[in-house]
Short mmCIF file of N, CA and C in Angstrom, two decimals:
data_model
loop_
_atom_site.label_atom_id
_atom_site.label_comp_id
_atom_site.label_asym_id
_atom_site.label_seq_id
_atom_site.Cartn_x
_atom_site.Cartn_y
_atom_site.Cartn_z
N UNK L 1 -38.74 -16.04 -3.23
CA UNK L 1 -37.03 -14.87 -3.14
C UNK L 1 -36.79 -15.40 -1.58
N UNK L 2 -37.54 -15.62 -0.38
CA UNK L 2 -36.58 -15.91 0.61
C UNK L 2 -35.68 -17.33 0.27
N UNK L 3 -36.68 -18.05 -0.33
CA UNK L 3 -35.80 -19.22 -0.11
C UNK L 3 -34.59 -20.20 -1.07
N UNK L 4 -34.77 -18.34 -2.29
CA UNK L 4 -33.25 -18.11 -2.67
C UNK L 4 -32.20 -17.91 -1.82
N UNK L 5 -32.65 -16.78 -0.69
CA UNK L 5 -31.80 -16.03 -0.06
C UNK L 5 -31.51 -16.97 0.93
N UNK L 6 -32.24 -18.04 0.99
CA UNK L 6 -31.70 -18.83 2.39
C UNK L 6 -30.70 -20.07 1.54
N UNK L 7 -30.79 -20.22 0.59
CA UNK L 7 -30.61 -21.39 -0.25
C UNK L 7 -28.65 -20.78 -0.23
N UNK L 8 -29.27 -19.61 -0.90
CA UNK L 8 -27.27 -18.61 -1.17
C UNK L 8 -26.85 -17.98 0.05
N UNK L 9 -27.03 -18.63 1.46
CA UNK L 9 -26.68 -18.28 2.31
C UNK L 9 -25.85 -19.30 3.12
N UNK L 10 -26.75 -20.58 2.53
CA UNK L 10 -26.00 -22.24 2.51
C UNK L 10 -24.94 -22.11 1.43
N UNK L 11 -24.72 -21.44 0.60
CA UNK L 11 -23.35 -21.59 -0.32
C UNK L 11 -22.91 -20.85 0.10
N UNK L 12 -22.63 -19.44 0.71
CA UNK L 12 -22.03 -18.96 1.17
C UNK L 12 -21.07 -18.91 2.24
N UNK L 13 -21.76 -19.30 3.59
CA UNK L 13 -21.59 -20.56 4.19
C UNK L 13 -20.81 -21.39 4.10
N UNK L 14 -21.22 -22.52 2.76
CA UNK L 14 -20.42 -23.47 2.65
C UNK L 14 -18.83 -22.85 1.93
N UNK L 15 -18.76 -21.48 1.11
CA UNK L 15 -17.84 -21.68 0.21
C UNK L 15 -16.52 -21.11 1.83
N UNK L 16 -17.79 -19.89 1.81
CA UNK L 16 -16.30 -19.11 3.07
C UNK L 16 -15.62 -20.56 3.98
N UNK L 17 -16.11 -21.75 4.60
CA UNK L 17 -15.61 -23.01 5.27
C UNK L 17 -14.56 -23.26 4.78
N UNK L 18 -15.09 -24.06 3.11
CA UNK L 18 -13.72 -24.33 2.50
C UNK L 18 -12.57 -22.86 2.13
N UNK L 19 -13.02 -21.97 1.70
CA UNK L 19 -11.88 -20.82 1.81
C UNK L 19 -11.07 -21.23 3.02
N UNK L 20 -11.86 -21.08 4.37
CA UNK L 20 -11.02 -20.87 5.87
C UNK L 20 -10.35 -21.83 5.81
N UNK L 21 -11.00 -23.08 5.69
CA UNK L 21 -9.51 -24.60 5.88
C UNK L 21 -8.52 -24.42 4.73
N UNK L 22 -9.21 -24.22 3.55
CA UNK L 22 -7.45 -23.73 2.79
C UNK L 22 -6.53 -23.05 3.53
N UNK L 23 -6.70 -21.93 3.51
CA UNK L 23 -6.17 -20.69 3.83
C UNK L 23 -5.63 -21.08 5.79
N UNK L 24 -5.95 -22.20 6.08
CA UNK L 24 -5.26 -22.79 7.26
C UNK L 24 -4.26 -23.79 6.60
N UNK L 25 -4.66 -24.58 5.75
CA UNK L 25 -3.93 -25.54 5.59
C UNK L 25 -2.56 -25.30 5.12
N UNK L 26 -2.27 -23.39 3.80
CA UNK L 26 -1.85 -23.32 4.03
C UNK L 26 -0.54 -22.35 4.42
N UNK L 27 -1.37 -21.86 6.10
CA UNK L 27 -0.92 -21.35 6.55
C UNK L 27 0.16 -23.11 7.47
N UNK L 28 -0.51 -23.66 7.98
CA UNK L 28 0.30 -25.34 8.71
C UNK L 28 1.65 -25.37 7.15
N UNK L 29 0.65 -25.57 6.25
CA UNK L 29 2.53 -26.24 4.82
C UNK L 29 3.45 -24.81 5.36
N UNK L 30 3.29 -23.93 5.02
CA UNK L 30 3.74 -22.39 5.07
C UNK L 30 4.82 -22.74 6.45
N UNK L 31 3.84 -23.06 7.78
CA UNK L 31 5.02 -22.62 8.98
C UNK L 31 5.40 -24.49 8.94
N UNK L 32 5.39 -25.69 8.07
CA UNK L 32 6.58 -26.51 8.20
C UNK L 32 7.61 -25.67 7.20
N UNK L 33 7.42 -25.55 5.99
CA UNK L 33 8.58 -25.65 5.27
C UNK L 33 9.58 -24.42 5.74
N UNK L 34 8.89 -23.04 6.17
CA UNK L 34 9.90 -22.87 6.80
C UNK L 34 10.59 -23.33 7.91
N UNK L 35 10.50 -23.94 8.77
CA UNK L 35 10.63 -25.48 9.77
C UNK L 35 11.93 -26.07 9.32
N UNK L 36 11.40 -26.51 7.98
CA UNK L 36 12.15 -27.48 7.09
C UNK L 36 13.52 -26.69 6.41
N UNK L 37 13.12 -25.30 6.47
CA UNK L 37 14.52 -24.49 5.31
C UNK L 37 15.34 -24.16 6.27
N UNK L 38 14.62 -23.91 7.56
CA UNK L 38 14.97 -22.27 8.78
C UNK L 38 16.86 -22.21 8.23
N UNK L 39 17.16 -22.67 7.91
CA UNK L 39 19.15 -22.61 7.38
C UNK L 39 19.21 -21.85 6.32
N UNK L 40 18.50 -22.19 4.41
CA UNK L 40 18.54 -21.93 4.08
C UNK L 40 17.74 -20.38 3.92
N UNK L 41 17.15 -20.19 4.96
CA UNK L 41 16.12 -18.97 5.89
C UNK L 41 17.05 -17.60 6.03
N UNK L 42 17.86 -18.38 6.79
CA UNK L 42 18.69 -17.55 8.00
C UNK L 42 19.38 -17.32 6.45
N UNK L 43 20.68 -18.30 5.80
CA UNK L 43 21.85 -17.59 5.45
C UNK L 43 20.94 -16.48 3.32
N UNK L 44 19.68 -16.38 3.37
CA UNK L 44 19.43 -16.03 3.11
C UNK L 44 19.38 -14.29 3.54
N UNK L 45 18.80 -14.47 4.82
CA UNK L 45 18.48 -13.02 5.94
C UNK L 45 20.40 -12.87 5.56
N UNK L 46 21.14 -13.50 5.97
CA UNK L 46 22.22 -13.22 6.03
C UNK L 46 23.06 -13.04 5.21
N UNK L 47 23.18 -13.35 3.49
CA UNK L 47 23.95 -12.77 2.95
C UNK L 47 23.50 -11.28 1.74
N UNK L 48 21.58 -11.39 2.02
CA UNK L 48 21.18 -9.34 1.66
C UNK L 48 21.54 -8.57 3.15
N UNK L 49 21.91 -9.28 3.39
CA UNK L 49 22.08 -7.57 4.49
C UNK L 49 23.34 -7.21 4.54
N UNK L 50 24.57 -9.06 4.80
CA UNK L 50 25.80 -8.63 3.76
C UNK L 50 25.99 -7.90 2.79
N UNK L 51 25.08 -8.16 1.06
CA UNK L 51 24.93 -6.84 0.27
C UNK L 51 25.06 -5.56 0.32
N UNK L 52 23.60 -5.87 1.34
CA UNK L 52 23.62 -4.26 1.48
C UNK L 52 24.71 -3.68 2.20
N UNK L 53 25.41 -4.24 2.68
CA UNK L 53 26.32 -3.29 3.78
C UNK L 53 27.78 -3.09 2.60
N UNK L 54 27.26 -3.97 2.01
CA UNK L 54 28.70 -4.00 0.46
C UNK L 54 27.87 -3.10 -0.37
N UNK L 55 27.06 -3.18 -0.25
CA UNK L 55 26.61 -1.78 -1.62
C UNK L 55 26.50 -0.45 -0.69
N UNK L 56 26.57 -0.40 0.04
CA UNK L 56 26.59 1.01 0.75
C UNK L 56 27.67 1.45 1.20
N UNK L 57 29.43 0.74 1.39
CA UNK L 57 30.05 0.79 1.60
C UNK L 57 30.44 1.63 -0.40
N UNK L 58 30.78 0.34 -1.25
CA UNK L 58 31.08 1.12 -2.60
C UNK L 58 30.51 2.63 -3.19
N UNK L 59 28.89 2.56 -2.50
CA UNK L 59 28.15 3.87 -3.27
C UNK L 59 29.28 5.18 -2.13
N UNK L 60 29.51 5.03 -0.66
CA UNK L 60 30.14 5.52 -0.10
C UNK L 60 31.91 5.90 -0.60
N UNK L 61 32.10 4.95 -1.04
CA UNK L 61 33.70 5.61 -1.87
C UNK L 61 33.44 5.86 -3.15
N UNK L 62 32.65 5.45 -3.64
CA UNK L 62 32.12 6.45 -5.17
C UNK L 62 32.22 7.47 -4.75
N UNK L 63 31.13 8.25 -3.92
CA UNK L 63 30.93 9.75 -4.19
C UNK L 63 32.47 10.37 -3.54
N UNK L 64 32.92 9.67 -2.59
CA UNK L 64 34.46 10.25 -2.56
C UNK L 64 35.27 9.87 -3.07
N UNK L 65 35.33 9.44 -4.78
CA UNK L 65 35.94 9.96 -5.44
C UNK L 65 35.39 10.48 -6.94
N UNK L 66 34.49 10.83 -6.75
CA UNK L 66 33.55 11.81 -7.50
C UNK L 66 34.76 13.40 -6.12
N UNK L 67 34.15 13.03 -5.62
CA UNK L 67 34.83 14.56 -4.41
C UNK L 67 35.93 14.81 -4.56
N UNK L 68 36.91 14.12 -5.18
CA UNK L 68 38.14 14.16 -5.54
C UNK L 68 38.98 14.08 -6.46
N UNK L 69 38.02 13.41 -7.33
CA UNK L 69 38.58 13.82 -8.57
C UNK L 69 37.57 14.42 -9.68
N UNK L 70 35.83 14.69 -9.27
CA UNK L 70 34.74 14.51 -10.17
C UNK L 70 34.37 14.13 -11.52
N UNK L 71 35.01 13.18 -12.11
CA UNK L 71 34.39 11.90 -12.89
C UNK L 71 33.67 11.20 -11.84
N UNK L 72 32.09 11.61 -13.25
CA UNK L 72 31.07 10.88 -12.55
C UNK L 72 31.10 9.44 -13.21
N UNK L 73 31.80 8.93 -13.33
CA UNK L 73 32.53 7.02 -13.53
C UNK L 73 33.59 6.62 -13.02
N UNK L 74 34.09 7.16 -11.90
CA UNK L 74 35.04 6.84 -11.77
C UNK L 74 36.28 5.35 -12.14
N UNK L 75 35.24 3.90 -11.88
CA UNK L 75 35.27 3.04 -12.68
C UNK L 75 34.63 2.84 -12.99
N UNK L 76 34.76 1.20 -13.78
CA UNK L 76 33.58 1.01 -15.13
C UNK L 76 32.67 0.49 -13.35
N UNK L 77 31.29 0.02 -13.91
CA UNK L 77 30.14 -0.27 -13.16
C UNK L 77 29.56 0.65 -11.77
N UNK L 78 30.31 1.21 -11.79
CA UNK L 78 30.04 2.98 -11.22
C UNK L 78 30.01 4.27 -11.38
N UNK L 79 29.02 4.66 -10.45
CA UNK L 79 28.44 6.11 -11.58
C UNK L 79 27.73 7.49 -10.55
N UNK L 80 28.22 8.38 -10.93
CA UNK L 80 27.70 9.58 -10.04
C UNK L 80 26.14 10.40 -10.93
N UNK L 81 24.60 9.78 -10.96
CA UNK L 81 24.51 10.86 -10.57
C UNK L 81 23.31 11.71 -9.63
N UNK L 82 23.89 13.21 -10.34
CA UNK L 82 23.28 14.09 -9.69
C UNK L 82 22.11 14.72 -10.18
N UNK L 83 21.14 14.43 -8.64
CA UNK L 83 19.45 15.17 -9.18
C UNK L 83 19.37 16.03 -8.08
N UNK L 84 18.34 16.75 -8.83
CA UNK L 84 18.05 17.81 -8.32
C UNK L 84 16.84 17.37 -7.38
N UNK L 85 17.02 18.22 -5.66
CA UNK L 85 15.93 18.00 -5.08
C UNK L 85 15.60 19.01 -4.81
N UNK L 86 14.78 19.72 -4.23
CA UNK L 86 13.89 20.81 -3.72
C UNK L 86 13.46 20.82 -2.06
N UNK L 87 13.89 22.37 -1.51
CA UNK L 87 13.45 22.01 -0.32
C UNK L 87 12.39 23.68 0.28
N UNK L 88 11.10 23.28 0.81
CA UNK L 88 10.40 24.43 0.63
C UNK L 88 9.55 24.05 1.87
N UNK L 89 8.96 25.63 2.53
CA UNK L 89 7.64 24.98 2.87
C UNK L 89 7.28 24.84 2.90
N UNK L 90 6.09 24.04 2.54
CA UNK L 90 4.86 23.41 2.50
C UNK L 90 3.26 24.59 2.26
N UNK L 91 3.55 25.35 3.31
CA UNK L 91 2.12 26.27 3.10
C UNK L 91 2.85 27.28 2.87
N UNK L 92 3.54 27.90 2.16
CA UNK L 92 4.11 29.20 1.07
C UNK L 92 3.89 28.54 -0.34
N UNK L 93 4.41 27.54 -0.24
CA UNK L 93 4.60 26.94 -1.79
C UNK L 93 2.46 26.64 -1.88
N UNK L 94 2.47 26.17 -1.09
CA UNK L 94 0.34 26.41 -0.99
C UNK L 94 0.44 27.24 -1.75
N UNK L 95 0.14 28.66 -0.25
CA UNK L 95 -0.08 29.37 -1.29
C UNK L 95 0.48 30.10 -2.25
N UNK L 96 0.77 29.51 -2.93
CA UNK L 96 1.95 30.22 -4.16
C UNK L 96 1.09 29.80 -5.40
N UNK L 97 0.36 28.21 -4.96
CA UNK L 97 -0.26 27.80 -6.14
C UNK L 97 -1.00 28.37 -6.12
N UNK L 98 -2.16 28.81 -4.77
CA UNK L 98 -3.16 28.51 -5.28
C UNK L 98 -3.36 30.65 -5.25
N UNK L 99 -2.05 31.56 -5.34
CA UNK L 99 -1.81 32.79 -6.23
C UNK L 99 -2.13 32.67 -7.41
N UNK L 100 -1.26 31.32 -8.32
CA UNK L 100 -1.21 31.05 -9.15
C UNK L 100 -2.62 30.30 -10.40
N UNK L 101 -3.28 30.06 -9.34
CA UNK L 101 -3.91 29.19 -10.13
C UNK L 101 -3.58 28.08 -10.76
N UNK L 102 -3.14 27.14 -9.75
CA UNK L 102 -2.49 25.91 -10.37
C UNK L 102 -3.45 25.12 -9.67
N UNK L 103 -3.51 23.63 -10.57
CA UNK L 103 -4.63 22.95 -10.21
C UNK L 103 -4.50 22.46 -8.92
N UNK L 104 -5.37 22.22 -8.03
CA UNK L 104 -5.03 21.44 -6.48
C UNK L 104 -5.62 20.43 -6.41
N UNK L 105 -5.03 19.20 -5.54
CA UNK L 105 -5.83 18.10 -5.62
C UNK L 105 -7.01 18.65 -4.73
N UNK L 106 -8.49 18.11 -4.61
CA UNK L 106 -8.95 18.46 -3.58
C UNK L 106 -9.01 17.48 -2.81
N UNK L 107 -9.37 17.87 -1.83
CA UNK L 107 -9.08 16.55 -0.48
C UNK L 107 -10.39 16.05 -0.49
N UNK L 108 -10.98 14.90 -0.53
CA UNK L 108 -12.05 14.24 -1.16
C UNK L 108 -12.44 13.64 -0.06
N UNK L 109 -11.65 13.11 0.65
CA UNK L 109 -12.13 12.90 2.20
C UNK L 109 -13.11 13.64 3.22
N UNK L 110 -12.45 15.08 3.58
CA UNK L 110 -12.92 15.94 4.38
C UNK L 110 -14.05 16.69 3.52
N UNK L 111 -13.70 16.72 1.87
CA UNK L 111 -15.11 17.71 1.47
C UNK L 111 -15.93 16.41 1.45
N UNK L 112 -16.12 15.46 1.37
CA UNK L 112 -17.12 14.32 1.56
C UNK L 112 -17.79 14.35 3.05
N UNK L 113 -17.12 14.58 4.42
CA UNK L 113 -17.29 14.71 5.47
C UNK L 113 -18.61 16.71 6.19
N UNK L 114 -17.96 17.26 5.59
CA UNK L 114 -18.69 18.58 5.50
C UNK L 114 -19.78 18.42 4.23
N UNK L 115 -19.97 18.34 3.41
CA UNK L 115 -20.86 18.18 2.86
C UNK L 115 -22.05 16.89 3.06
N UNK L 116 -21.45 15.82 3.99
CA UNK L 116 -22.83 15.15 5.00
C UNK L 116 -23.34 15.80 5.66
N UNK L 117 -22.15 16.97 6.07
CA UNK L 117 -23.76 17.41 7.86
C UNK L 117 -23.73 18.93 6.70
N UNK L 118 -23.29 19.47 5.79
CA UNK L 118 -23.62 20.82 4.68
C UNK L 118 -23.19 21.01 3.94
N UNK L 119 -24.14 20.62 2.78
CA UNK L 119 -23.46 19.84 1.54
C UNK L 119 -23.82 21.25 0.52
N UNK L 120 -22.92 21.89 -0.34
CA UNK L 120 -23.61 22.95 -1.05
C UNK L 120 -23.50 22.54 -1.69
N UNK L 121 -24.31 23.94 -2.16
CA UNK L 121 -25.83 23.75 -3.37
C UNK L 121 -25.57 22.69 -4.60
N UNK L 122 -24.39 22.99 -4.65
CA UNK L 122 -23.76 21.79 -6.63
C UNK L 122 -23.76 20.38 -5.96
N UNK L 123 -24.46 19.82 -4.79
CA UNK L 123 -23.55 19.00 -4.52
C UNK L 123 -24.98 17.23 -4.49
N UNK L 124 -25.45 17.06 -4.56
CA UNK L 124 -26.72 16.17 -4.76
C UNK L 124 -26.47 14.77 -3.72
N UNK L 125 -27.61 14.45 -2.74
CA UNK L 125 -27.01 13.86 -1.57
C UNK L 125 -28.59 12.97 -2.20
N UNK L 126 -27.78 11.63 -2.03
CA UNK L 126 -28.44 10.69 -2.38
C UNK L 126 -28.73 9.33 -0.94
N UNK L 127 -29.18 8.22 -1.44
CA UNK L 127 -29.41 7.79 -0.76
C UNK L 127 -29.75 6.28 -1.48
N UNK L 128 -28.73 5.05 -1.83
CA UNK L 128 -29.25 3.93 -2.81
C UNK L 128 -28.85 2.28 -1.59
N UNK L 129 -30.13 2.22 -1.54
CA UNK L 129 -29.47 0.60 -0.65
C UNK L 129 -27.93 -0.55 -0.96
N UNK L 130 -27.24 -0.50 0.39
CA UNK L 130 -26.02 -1.75 -0.58
C UNK L 130 -26.16 -2.37 0.66
N UNK L 131 -26.83 -3.97 -0.87
CA UNK L 131 -26.26 -5.59 0.55
C UNK L 131 -24.75 -5.59 1.25
N UNK L 132 -25.37 -5.96 2.18
CA UNK L 132 -24.21 -6.52 3.76
C UNK L 132 -24.44 -8.16 3.66
N UNK L 133 -23.37 -8.71 4.27
CA UNK L 133 -23.25 -10.08 5.09
C UNK L 133 -22.66 -9.92 5.97
N UNK L 134 -23.12 -10.73 6.63
CA UNK L 134 -22.20 -11.08 8.25
C UNK L 134 -21.54 -11.49 8.34
N UNK L 135 -20.44 -11.13 8.63
CA UNK L 135 -19.14 -12.16 8.87
C UNK L 135 -19.39 -13.07 9.62
N UNK L 136 -20.20 -13.61 10.60
CA UNK L 136 -20.70 -14.70 11.19
C UNK L 136 -21.89 -15.07 10.33
N UNK L 137 -22.20 -16.13 9.59
CA UNK L 137 -23.16 -16.62 9.32
C UNK L 137 -23.47 -17.21 9.06
N UNK L 138 -24.67 -17.28 10.61
CA UNK L 138 -25.57 -18.91 10.21
C UNK L 138 -25.83 -19.23 9.47
N UNK L 139 -26.13 -20.97 9.20
CA UNK L 139 -26.86 -21.12 7.46
C UNK L 139 -28.42 -21.27 8.28
N UNK L 140 -28.77 -21.13 7.06
CA UNK L 140 -29.92 -20.90 6.85
C UNK L 140 -30.78 -21.81 6.65
N UNK L 141 -31.77 -21.86 7.05
CA UNK L 141 -32.73 -23.04 7.50
C UNK L 141 -34.07 -22.62 6.53
#
């Protein structure tokens, strides 16, 4: 079994090395591509910003037209959708939900922390082995 573990460590070291080399080659290729295509990338950024600003102006004009006319489709291609928004105090809403016995989500992270220190009677605490592999793994000899 020990020899199998050592052999598998060598396999993992080799696989990690190949993966790291591939990541480095990819990063290098991406950097070369970005350098070779810097003008294109700048155009993409500029035209995307221009489109976003133009859309913001169009939305504003559409809202103005709706405010003036009440027409939800003032011209073809634009329209108004009314959405319902809720504004409330979350503490008051939580109290209301508890009072009305609504299903509330368990804060599993907080529950786990409490249960590790002082588990409620319905919580079974156990330990199970989990294999770990060091980040810096030397070749097994």
